[in-house]
Amino acid sequence: MRDDTPAVSCTGLSYSFGQTKAVDGLDLTVVSGEVFGLLGPNGAGKTTAIRCVTTLLPVPSGMVKVFGYDAATEQMAVRRLLGYVPQQLSADGGLTGRENVSLFARVFDVSRRERAARVGQALEVVGLADAADRLAATYSGGMVRRLELAQALVSSPRLLMLDEPTIGLDPIARTSVWEHILAVRAATGMTVLVTTHYMDEADQYCDRIALMHHGRVRALGTPEQLTDDLRARLGDGSSPTLEDVFRDVAGSGLNEGGGEFRDVRRTRNTASRVG
Amino acid sequence: MTGAGDFDLLLVPPRPRTGWRVLPARVTAMCVVELQKLRHDRTELYTRAVQPALWLLIFGETFTRIKVIPTGGIPYLDYLAPGIIAQSTMFIAIFYGIQIIWERDSGVLTKLLVTPTPRVALVTGKAFAAGVKAMIQAVVVVLIAALLGVSMTWNPLRLAGVIVVVLLGSAFFSCLSVTIAGIVLTRDRLMGIGQAITMPLFFASNALYPTTAMPDWLRYISVINPLSYEVDALRGLLLGIPSDLPLDFVVLFAAAAIGITAASGLLGRLAR
Ligand SMILES: Nc1ncnc2c1ncn2[C@@H]1O[C@H](COP(=O)(O)OP(=O)(O)O)[C@@H](O)[C@H]1O
Ligand SMILES: [Mg+2]
């Protein structure tokens, strides 16, 4: 008996940093159970949108709902449903993998009786059982990402939010992170909202995607729908990629868009910390 | 690869704690993390012991000999020891904000802010975590002082009082630091401000000399300096010399409460 309350709904979501309109009238509905990708170049406003949904950034009431709970007025209820992995690598290097996950078990009120077993399962699921008692500072970038996934999973969230989970990782680590995300999704049926600027990932792993540019959704649908629509419109027998769809709606390619200094610097920072 | 293990437990969300139970649970969580970190890396513990040791060994021993500071008849080294406990735990607390900014930059804090933890509970947790560090420091200084022959109480009730005083004091100073962090937002600026205020707080208190020996203007400052009340309480508890314990506790409680309120109000700014 699945109810059809959307996992996330944003209506006319806007957020500005001073003069910068980071998110500018975003309308978005994530259906319960799907893997939804927010795809866009650096500076498109993906992270800001995610942070509005997580209650990190203050939004007016009525704009953002998570499983029907208002992100402005029912923050605690929203947070209980969320597992959040931010864009930066956020595991604490001064703690072991197990201690990192344990902290999140504690702050999500996992009972003492269940804690050790639950933490163990979360580490097992992401393939870190063997490395669990090493300091996270010794982990590779891909391992840190999987550890963060375990931190998010230990509270059994209904909505997993991942902000650029594969940024700066090598192809093998990228694939491994995605395989774990999908395996967990298959086993638990949780909803996944993920941002990325890698077109191939969105294409390959997401049920539906929204193309985001300058704070707004420019196109929305399954990867096939988006490319099929463009193919029909072009009508010249070519087979367009998501990149072409993006170019079509935004007027520039994914890699040429946005990218002020601070965005580039941030991306580099993350990439080099993953290194 | 995956699917090998069972993950039945991960299918059921934990039952939320509600009401007053949230606060102690979060405080425990933050303190546990602090202790785990200290267990993995003890360097800070050792380097932090150097300064207070020097204060007691050099400043303390010298001024005990020349007897210029009116201590009410007890050896200056004894008089100084509680002051150095308060000072060195204050230093730790004041720079705790830097750790908070580091946690913000690295995403650790960001993630904690998205857990079902009210801001006040998070700040209180962090304040007590800073207190855990301060308490270990206090034990180290007490041991150094004991080695140097300072005769302090071993009465468990009084020692429990000492723990409360150190906790409240570092709760205030760490929240002061988090409050400043919430205003200035960067590590460098906080570092500068931290360095600029620690010495004045130290000198404008009764840690080194009694307030009766101060010029009037300095005495007025020391009256509004929570460190003075912390020192007064520690002297009363550890050495048994006359002090205004009820007033000290009231002031320290109030200071900690104000600090936690201010820091909770500004914590959100660090998340943006
Ligand atoms: N904390 C901040 N302060 C000021 N401007 C910001 C901040 N975070 C993001 N921005 C700006 O908002 C816009 C969107 O950024 P962001 O949401 O990080 O995009 P994305 O995640 O898609 O790369 C960019 O122009 C960026 O410079
Ligand atoms: Mg981003």
GROMACS .gro file of C-alpha atoms and ligand atoms in nm, chain A residues 42 46-47 87 163-164 195 266, ligand 2:
model
    9
   42ASN     CA    1   2.874   2.410  -1.212
   46LYS     CA    2   2.192   2.223  -0.781
   47THR     CA    3   2.364   2.236  -0.444
   87GLN     CA    4   2.919   1.772  -0.205
  163ASP     CA    5   2.516   1.598  -0.397
  164GLU     CA    6   2.769   1.514  -0.670
  195THR     CA    7   2.285   1.587  -0.845
  266ARG     CA    8   3.514   2.448  -0.495
  549MG      MG    9   2.717   2.181  -0.640
   0.00000   0.00000   0.00000
